[in-house]
Coordinates of N, CA and C in Angstrom, one line a residue:
L129 N 166.8 75.7 110.8 CA 166.0 74.5 110.8 C 165.4 74.1 112.1
G130 N 165.9 74.8 113.2 CA 165.4 74.5 114.5 C 166.2 73.4 115.2
T131 N 165.9 73.2 116.5 CA 166.7 72.2 117.3 C 166.1 70.8 116.9
P132 N 166.9 69.8 117.3 CA 166.4 68.4 117.0 C 165.0 68.1 117.6
K133 N 164.8 68.7 118.8 CA 163.5 68.5 119.4 C 162.4 69.1 118.6
Q134 N 162.7 70.3 118.1 CA 161.7 71.1 117.3 C 161.4 70.3 116.0
V135 N 162.4 69.8 115.4 CA 162.3 69.1 114.2 C 161.4 67.8 114.4
E136 N 161.8 67.1 115.6 CA 161.0 65.9 115.9 C 159.5 66.2 116.2
Y137 N 159.3 67.3 116.9 CA 157.9 67.7 117.2 C 157.2 68.0 115.9
L138 N 157.8 68.8 115.0 CA 157.2 69.1 113.7 C 156.9 67.9 112.9
A139 N 157.8 66.9 112.8 CA 157.6 65.7 112.1 C 156.4 64.9 112.7
G140 N 156.3 64.9 114.0 CA 155.2 64.2 114.7 C 153.9 64.9 114.4
Y141 N 153.9 66.2 114.4 CA 152.7 67.0 114.1 C 152.2 66.7 112.7
L142 N 153.1 66.7 111.7 CA 152.8 66.5 110.3 C 152.2 65.1 110.1
E143 N 152.8 64.1 110.8 CA 152.4 62.7 110.7 C 151.0 62.6 111.3
A144 N 150.7 63.2 112.4 CA 149.4 63.2 113.0 C 148.4 63.8 112.2
E145 N 148.7 64.9 111.5 CA 147.8 65.6 110.6 C 147.5 64.8 109.4
R146 N 148.5 64.1 108.9 CA 148.3 63.2 107.7 C 147.4 62.1 108.1
S147 N 147.6 61.5 109.2 CA 146.8 60.3 109.7 C 145.4 60.8 109.9
S148 N 145.2 62.0 110.5 CA 143.8 62.5 110.7 C 143.1 62.7 109.4
R149 N 143.8 63.3 108.4 CA 143.1 63.5 107.2 C 142.7 62.2 106.5
E150 N 143.6 61.2 106.6 CA 143.3 59.9 105.9 C 142.1 59.3 106.6
A151 N 142.1 59.3 108.0 CA 141.0 58.7 108.7 C 139.7 59.5 108.4
S152 N 139.8 60.8 108.3 CA 138.6 61.5 107.9 C 138.0 61.2 106.5
K153 N 139.0 61.0 105.6 CA 138.6 60.6 104.2 C 137.9 59.2 104.2
R154 N 138.5 58.3 105.0 CA 137.9 56.9 105.0 C 136.6 57.0 105.6
A155 N 136.4 57.8 106.7 CA 135.1 57.9 107.3 C 134.0 58.5 106.4
T156 N 134.4 59.5 105.6 CA 133.5 60.1 104.6 C 133.1 59.1 103.5
L157 N 134.1 58.4 103.0 CA 133.8 57.4 102.0 C 132.9 56.3 102.5
L158 N 133.0 55.9 103.8 CA 132.2 54.9 104.3 C 130.8 55.4 104.5
R159 N 130.6 56.7 104.9 CA 129.2 57.2 105.0 C 128.6 57.3 103.7
R160 N 129.3 57.7 102.6 CA 128.7 57.8 101.3 C 128.4 56.5 100.7
C161 N 129.1 55.4 101.2 CA 128.8 54.1 100.7 C 127.4 53.6 101.0
A162 N 126.8 54.1 102.1 CA 125.4 53.8 102.4 C 125.2 52.3 102.7
L163 N 126.0 51.7 103.5 CA 125.9 50.3 103.8 C 124.7 50.2 104.7
P164 N 123.9 49.1 104.5 CA 122.7 48.9 105.4 C 123.1 48.5 106.8
A165 N 124.3 47.9 106.9 CA 124.9 47.6 108.3 C 126.4 47.4 108.1
P166 N 127.2 47.9 109.0 CA 128.6 47.8 108.8 C 129.1 46.3 109.0
K167 N 129.9 45.9 108.0 CA 130.4 44.5 108.0 C 131.9 44.5 107.8
T168 N 132.5 43.5 108.3 CA 134.0 43.3 108.0 C 134.1 41.8 107.8
F169 N 135.4 41.4 107.4 CA 135.7 40.0 107.2 C 136.2 39.3 108.4
D170 N 136.2 40.0 109.6 CA 136.6 39.4 110.8 C 135.6 38.3 111.2
G171 N 136.1 37.1 111.3 CA 135.2 36.0 111.7 C 134.3 35.5 110.6
Y172 N 134.5 36.0 109.4 CA 133.6 35.6 108.3 C 133.7 34.1 108.0
D173 N 132.5 33.5 107.8 CA 132.5 32.0 107.5 C 132.6 31.8 106.0
W174 N 133.8 31.3 105.6 CA 134.1 31.1 104.2 C 133.6 29.7 103.7
S175 N 133.0 28.9 104.5 CA 132.7 27.5 104.2 C 131.8 27.4 103.0
A176 N 130.9 28.3 102.8 CA 129.9 28.2 101.7 C 130.4 28.7 100.4
V177 N 131.6 29.3 100.3 CA 132.1 30.0 99.1 C 132.8 29.0 98.2
S178 N 132.5 29.0 96.9 CA 133.1 28.3 95.9 C 133.8 29.2 94.9
W179 N 135.1 29.2 94.8 CA 135.8 30.2 94.0 C 135.9 29.8 92.5
P180 N 135.9 30.7 91.6 CA 136.2 30.5 90.2 C 137.7 30.2 90.1
E181 N 138.1 29.6 89.0 CA 139.5 29.3 88.7 C 140.4 30.6 88.7
G182 N 141.5 30.5 89.4 CA 142.4 31.7 89.5 C 142.0 32.8 90.5
M183 N 141.0 32.5 91.3 CA 140.6 33.5 92.3 C 140.4 32.8 93.6
G184 N 140.8 33.5 94.7 CA 140.6 32.9 96.0 C 140.5 34.0 97.0
R185 N 140.5 33.6 98.3 CA 140.3 34.6 99.4 C 141.4 35.7 99.3
E186 N 142.6 35.3 99.1 CA 143.7 36.3 99.1 C 143.5 37.4 98.0
S187 N 143.1 36.9 96.9 CA 142.9 37.8 95.7 C 141.7 38.7 96.0
L188 N 140.7 38.2 96.6 CA 139.5 39.0 96.9 C 139.8 40.1 97.9
L189 N 140.5 39.7 99.0 CA 140.8 40.7 100.0 C 141.9 41.7 99.5
A190 N 142.6 41.4 98.5 CA 143.6 42.4 97.9 C 142.8 43.3 96.9
L191 N 141.5 43.0 96.7 CA 140.7 43.8 95.8 C 141.3 43.8 94.4
D192 N 141.9 42.7 94.0 CA 142.5 42.6 92.6 C 141.4 42.9 91.6
F193 N 140.2 42.4 91.8 CA 139.2 42.6 90.8 C 138.9 44.1 90.5
V194 N 139.0 44.9 91.6 CA 138.8 46.4 91.4 C 139.9 46.9 90.5
E195 N 141.1 46.6 90.7 CA 142.2 47.1 89.9 C 142.0 46.7 88.5
R196 N 141.5 45.5 88.2 CA 141.3 45.0 86.9 C 139.9 45.4 86.3
R197 N 139.2 46.1 87.1 CA 137.8 46.6 86.7 C 136.9 45.4 86.3
E198 N 137.0 44.4 87.1 CA 136.2 43.2 86.9 C 134.9 43.3 87.7
D199 N 133.8 42.7 87.3 CA 132.6 42.6 88.0 C 132.7 41.3 88.9
L200 N 131.9 41.3 90.0 CA 131.7 40.1 90.8 C 130.3 39.8 90.9
V201 N 129.9 38.6 90.6 CA 128.5 38.1 90.8 C 128.6 37.1 92.0
L202 N 128.0 37.4 93.1 CA 127.9 36.6 94.2 C 126.6 35.8 94.2
M203 N 126.6 34.6 93.7 CA 125.4 33.9 93.4 C 125.2 32.6 94.2
G204 N 124.0 32.4 94.8 CA 123.8 31.2 95.5 C 122.7 31.3 96.5
D205 N 122.7 30.3 97.4 CA 121.6 30.1 98.3 C 121.4 31.3 99.3
V206 N 120.2 31.5 99.7 CA 119.9 32.6 100.6 C 120.5 32.3 102.0
G207 N 121.0 33.4 102.6 CA 121.6 33.3 103.9 C 122.9 32.7 104.1
T208 N 123.7 32.7 103.0 CA 125.0 32.0 103.0 C 126.2 33.0 103.0
G209 N 125.9 34.3 103.1 CA 127.0 35.3 103.3 C 127.3 36.2 102.1
K210 N 126.4 36.2 101.1 CA 126.6 37.0 99.9 C 126.6 38.5 100.3
T211 N 125.5 39.0 100.9 CA 125.4 40.4 101.3 C 126.5 40.8 102.3
H212 N 126.8 39.9 103.2 CA 127.9 40.2 104.1 C 129.2 40.4 103.4
M213 N 129.5 39.6 102.4 CA 130.7 39.7 101.6 C 130.7 41.0 100.9
A214 N 129.6 41.3 100.2 CA 129.5 42.6 99.4 C 129.7 43.8 100.3
S215 N 129.0 43.8 101.5 CA 129.2 44.9 102.4 C 130.6 45.1 102.9
A216 N 131.2 43.9 103.3 CA 132.6 44.0 103.7 C 133.6 44.4 102.7
L217 N 133.3 44.1 101.4 CA 134.1 44.5 100.3 C 134.0 46.1 100.1
C218 N 132.8 46.6 100.3 CA 132.6 48.0 100.2 C 133.4 48.7 101.3
A219 N 133.3 48.2 102.5 CA 134.0 48.8 103.7 C 135.5 48.7 103.5
L220 N 136.0 47.6 103.0 CA 137.4 47.4 102.7 C 137.9 48.4 101.7
A221 N 137.1 48.6 100.6 CA 137.5 49.6 99.6 C 137.6 51.0 100.2
C222 N 136.7 51.3 101.0 CA 136.7 52.6 101.7 C 137.9 52.8 102.6
E223 N 138.2 51.7 103.3 CA 139.4 51.7 104.2 C 140.7 52.0 103.4
R224 N 140.7 51.5 102.1 CA 141.8 51.8 101.3 C 141.7 53.0 100.4
R225 N 140.7 53.8 100.8 CA 140.5 55.1 100.2 C 140.0 55.0 98.7
L226 N 139.2 54.0 98.5 CA 138.6 53.8 97.2 C 137.1 54.1 97.3
E227 N 136.5 54.8 96.4 CA 135.1 55.1 96.4 C 134.3 53.8 96.2
A228 N 133.2 53.7 96.9 CA 132.3 52.5 96.7 C 130.9 52.9 97.1
R229 N 130.0 52.2 96.5 CA 128.5 52.3 96.8 C 127.9 51.0 97.0
F230 N 127.1 50.9 98.0 CA 126.3 49.6 98.2 C 125.0 49.8 97.4
F231 N 124.8 49.0 96.4 CA 123.7 49.3 95.5 C 122.9 48.0 95.0
I232 N 123.6 47.1 94.3 CA 122.8 46.0 93.7 C 122.9 44.8 94.6
D233 N 121.9 44.7 95.5 CA 121.9 43.6 96.4 C 120.7 42.7 96.2
E234 N 120.9 41.4 96.1 CA 119.8 40.4 95.9 C 119.0 40.8 94.6
L235 N 119.7 40.8 93.5 CA 119.1 41.0 92.2 C 118.0 40.0 92.0
G236 N 116.8 40.4 91.8 CA 115.7 39.5 91.5 C 114.8 39.3 92.8
F237 N 115.2 39.8 93.9 CA 114.4 39.6 95.1 C 113.1 40.4 95.0
L238 N 113.2 41.5 94.4 CA 112.0 42.3 94.1 C 111.9 42.5 92.6
P239 N 110.7 42.4 92.0 CA 110.5 42.6 90.6 C 110.8 44.0 90.2
L240 N 111.3 44.2 89.0 CA 111.6 45.5 88.4 C 110.5 45.9 87.4
D241 N 110.1 47.2 87.5 CA 109.2 47.7 86.4 C 110.1 48.1 85.2
A242 N 109.4 48.5 84.2 CA 110.2 48.8 82.9 C 111.2 49.9 83.1
D243 N 110.8 50.9 83.9 CA 111.7 52.0 84.1 C 112.9 51.6 85.0
G244 N 112.6 50.8 86.0 CA 113.7 50.3 86.9 C 114.6 49.4 86.1
A245 N 114.1 48.5 85.2 CA 115.0 47.7 84.5 C 115.9 48.5 83.6
R246 N 115.3 49.5 82.9 CA 116.2 50.3 82.0 C 117.3 51.1 82.8
L247 N 116.9 51.6 84.0 CA 117.9 52.3 84.8 C 119.0 51.4 85.3
L248 N 118.6 50.1 85.7 CA 119.6 49.2 86.1 C 120.5 48.8 85.0
F249 N 119.9 48.6 83.8 CA 120.7 48.3 82.6 C 121.7 49.4 82.4
Q250 N 121.3 50.7 82.5 CA 122.2 51.8 82.3 C 123.4 51.8 83.3
V251 N 123.1 51.4 84.5 CA 124.2 51.3 85.5 C 125.3 50.3 85.0
F252 N 124.9 49.1 84.5 CA 125.8 48.2 84.0 C 126.5 48.7 82.8
A253 N 125.8 49.4 81.9 CA 126.4 49.9 80.7 C 127.4 51.0 81.0
D254 N 127.1 51.9 81.9 CA 128.0 53.0 82.3 C 129.3 52.4 83.0
A255 N 129.1 51.4 83.8 CA 130.2 50.9 84.5 C 131.1 49.9 83.7
Y256 N 130.6 49.5 82.6 CA 131.3 48.5 81.8 C 132.8 48.9 81.4
E257 N 133.7 48.2 81.8 CA 135.2 48.4 81.5 C 135.7 49.7 82.2
R258 N 134.9 50.3 83.1 CA 135.3 51.5 83.7 C 135.5 51.3 85.2
Q259 N 134.6 50.5 85.8 CA 134.6 50.3 87.3 C 134.0 49.0 87.6
S260 N 134.3 48.5 88.8 CA 133.7 47.2 89.1 C 132.3 47.3 89.8
V261 N 131.5 46.3 89.5 CA 130.2 46.2 90.1 C 130.1 44.8 90.8
V262 N 129.6 44.8 92.0 CA 129.4 43.6 92.7 C 127.9 43.4 92.9
I263 N 127.4 42.2 92.4 CA 126.0 41.9 92.5 C 125.8 40.7 93.3
T264 N 124.8 40.7 94.2 CA 124.4 39.5 94.9 C 123.1 39.0 94.4
T265 N 122.9 37.7 94.2 CA 121.6 37.2 93.7 C 121.5 35.7 94.0
N266 N 120.3 35.2 94.2 CA 120.1 33.8 94.3 C 119.5 33.2 93.0
L267 N 119.5 34.0 92.0 CA 119.0 33.5 90.7 C 120.1 33.2 89.7
E268 N 120.1 32.0 89.1 CA 121.0 31.8 88.0 C 120.8 32.6 86.8
F269 N 121.7 32.8 86.0 CA 121.6 33.7 84.8 C 120.4 33.4 83.9
S270 N 120.0 32.1 83.8 CA 118.9 31.8 82.9 C 117.6 32.4 83.4
R271 N 117.5 32.9 84.6 CA 116.3 33.4 85.2 C 116.3 35.0 85.2
W272 N 117.4 35.6 84.8 CA 117.5 37.0 84.8 C 116.5 37.7 83.9
G273 N 116.1 37.0 82.8 CA 115.1 37.6 81.9 C 113.8 38.0 82.6
S274 N 113.4 37.2 83.6 CA 112.2 37.5 84.4 C 112.4 38.7 85.3
V275 N 113.6 38.9 85.7 CA 113.9 40.1 86.5 C 113.8 41.4 85.7
F276 N 114.4 41.4 84.6 CA 114.3 42.6 83.7 C 113.1 42.7 82.9
G277 N 112.3 41.6 82.8 CA 111.1 41.6 82.0 C 111.4 41.7 80.5
D278 N 112.6 41.4 80.1 CA 113.1 41.5 78.7 C 114.3 40.6 78.6
D279 N 114.1 39.5 77.8 CA 115.2 38.5 77.7 C 116.4 39.2 77.0
Q280 N 116.2 40.0 76.0 CA 117.3 40.7 75.3 C 118.1 41.6 76.2
M281 N 117.4 42.4 77.0 CA 118.1 43.3 77.9 C 118.9 42.5 79.0
A282 N 118.3 41.4 79.5 CA 119.0 40.6 80.4 C 120.3 40.0 79.8
A283 N 120.1 39.5 78.5 CA 121.3 38.9 77.8 C 122.4 40.0 77.6
A284 N 122.0 41.2 77.3 CA 123.0 42.3 77.2 C 123.7 42.5 78.5
V285 N 123.0 42.5 79.6 CA 123.6 42.7 80.9 C 124.6 41.6 81.2
I286 N 124.1 40.3 81.0 CA 124.9 39.2 81.3 C 126.2 39.1 80.5
D287 N 126.1 39.5 79.2 CA 127.2 39.6 78.3 C 128.3 40.5 78.8
R288 N 127.9 41.7 79.3 CA 128.9 42.6 79.9 C 129.5 42.1 81.1
I289 N 128.7 41.5 82.0 CA 129.3 40.9 83.2 C 130.2 39.8 83.0
V290 N 129.8 38.9 82.1 CA 130.7 37.7 81.9 C 132.0 38.1 81.2
H291 N 131.9 39.1 80.3 CA 133.1 39.5 79.6 C 134.3 39.9 80.5
H292 N 133.9 40.7 81.5 CA 135.0 41.1 82.5 C 134.5 40.8 83.9
G293 N 134.1 39.6 84.2 CA 133.6 39.3 85.5 C 133.9 37.9 86.0
R294 N 133.7 37.8 87.3 CA 133.9 36.5 88.0 C 132.7 36.1 88.7
L295 N 132.4 34.8 88.7 CA 131.2 34.2 89.4 C 131.7 33.5 90.7
V296 N 131.3 34.0 91.8 CA 131.6 33.4 93.1 C 130.3 32.7 93.6
Q297 N 130.3 31.4 93.8 CA 129.1 30.7 94.1 C 129.0 30.4 95.6
F298 N 127.8 30.4 96.2 CA 127.6 30.1 97.6 C 126.6 29.0 97.7
R299 N 127.0 27.9 98.4 CA 126.1 26.8 98.6 C 126.1 26.4 100.1
G300 N 125.0 26.1 100.7 CA 124.9 25.7 102.1 C 123.6 26.1 102.7
E301 N 123.5 25.8 104.0 CA 122.3 26.1 104.8 C 122.4 27.6 105.2
S302 N 121.2 28.2 105.2 CA 121.1 29.6 105.6 C 121.7 29.8 107.0
Y303 N 122.6 30.8 107.1 CA 123.2 31.1 108.5 C 122.1 31.4 109.5
R304 N 121.0 32.1 109.0 CA 119.9 32.5 109.9 C 119.1 31.2 110.3
A305 N 119.0 30.3 109.4 CA 118.2 29.1 109.7 C 119.0 28.2 110.7
R306 N 120.3 28.4 110.8 CA 121.0 27.5 111.7 C 120.6 27.7 113.2
F307 N 120.0 28.9 113.4 CA 119.6 29.2 114.8 C 118.5 28.2 115.2
R308 N 117.8 27.5 114.3 CA 116.9 26.5 114.7 C 117.5 25.3 115.3
C309 N 118.8 25.2 115.1 CA 119.5 24.0 115.7 C 120.0 24.3 117.1
C310 N 120.0 25.5 117.5 CA 120.6 25.9 118.8 C 119.6 25.5 119.9
D311 N 120.1 25.4 121.1 CA 119.2 25.0 122.2 C 118.5 26.2 122.8
C312 N 117.4 26.5 122.2 CA 116.7 27.7 122.6 C 115.2 27.4 122.4
S313 N 114.3 28.0 123.2 CA 112.9 27.7 123.1 C 112.3 28.8 122.2
I314 N 112.0 28.4 121.0 CA 111.4 29.3 120.0 C 110.4 28.5 119.2
S315 N 109.2 29.0 119.1 CA 108.2 28.3 118.3 C 108.5 28.4 116.8
D316 N 107.9 27.5 116.0 CA 108.0 27.6 114.6 C 107.4 28.8 114.1
A317 N 106.2 29.2 114.7 CA 105.5 30.4 114.2 C 106.4 31.7 114.5
L318 N 107.0 31.8 115.6 CA 107.9 32.9 115.9 C 109.1 32.9 115.0
F319 N 109.7 31.7 114.8 CA 110.8 31.7 113.9 C 110.5 32.1 112.5
A320 N 109.3 31.7 112.0 CA 108.8 32.1 110.7 C 108.6 33.6 110.6
Q321 N 108.1 34.2 111.7 CA 107.9 35.7 111.8 C 109.3 36.4 111.8
I322 N 110.3 35.9 112.4 CA 111.6 36.5 112.4 C 112.2 36.5 111.0
L323 N 112.1 35.3 110.3 CA 112.6 35.2 109.0 C 111.9 36.2 108.1
L324 N 110.5 36.3 108.2 CA 109.8 37.2 107.4 C 110.2 38.6 107.6
T325 N 110.4 39.0 108.9 CA 110.8 40.4 109.2 C 112.2 40.7 108.6
K326 N 113.1 39.7 108.7 CA 114.5 39.9 108.2 C 114.4 40.1 106.7
H327 N 113.6 39.2 106.0 CA 113.5 39.3 104.6 C 112.9 40.6 104.1
T328 N 111.9 41.1 104.9 CA 111.3 42.4 104.5 C 112.3 43.5 104.6
V329 N 113.0 43.6 105.7 CA 114.1 44.6 105.8 C 115.1 44.5 104.7
Y330 N 115.5 43.2 104.5 CA 116.5 42.9 103.4 C 116.0 43.5 102.1
A331 N 114.7 43.2 101.8 CA 114.2 43.7 100.5 C 114.2 45.2 100.4
V332 N 113.8 45.8 101.4 CA 113.7 47.3 101.4 C 115.1 47.9 101.2
G333 N 116.1 47.3 101.9 CA 117.5 47.7 101.7 C 118.0 47.5 100.3
A334 N 117.4 46.6 99.6 CA 117.9 46.3 98.2 C 117.1 47.1 97.2
E335 N 116.1 47.7 97.6 CA 115.2 48.4 96.6 C 115.9 49.6 95.9

């Protein structure tokens, strides 16, 4: 079996190899996730978040909804942390060696053509009761018909989400807009240009 030092060395080597493999797997999962920007929950502002009954921060960070194959709809005002939360949840899942994809962000921000609507419906249909889907949107359910261009298709999607899903609502002033309150010299025209640029990039990332 070798000397105690040799056994200790072998145990240390095996532990380092295991840690390296796990770190490599987490890094691979994170790359595949295709996040538009890396986000974590460190310093996250929870003040805009309104939780559904039976759910809270602890449950979210434990990824309980993933274990239960529940969907999450992050719905509410623009700039209140919905995309940040969705990105951080993807990163957290990868950290725990769960596969994740950053996909449905700001549903309704861009119109869908007929083919796009059918493809998105198929995503929800395929995931139903098999895996969790996280959606961010500033549109209430009653307006989803305009997104899909078909009220019946929208109703079918909403039915699947509501059956095994939770609605987390966001209310408050846009985080980006708060910079208007800081003591800095920035013209209204330049501020509007910054917002437009951010929203343009945001839309491309969600396409």
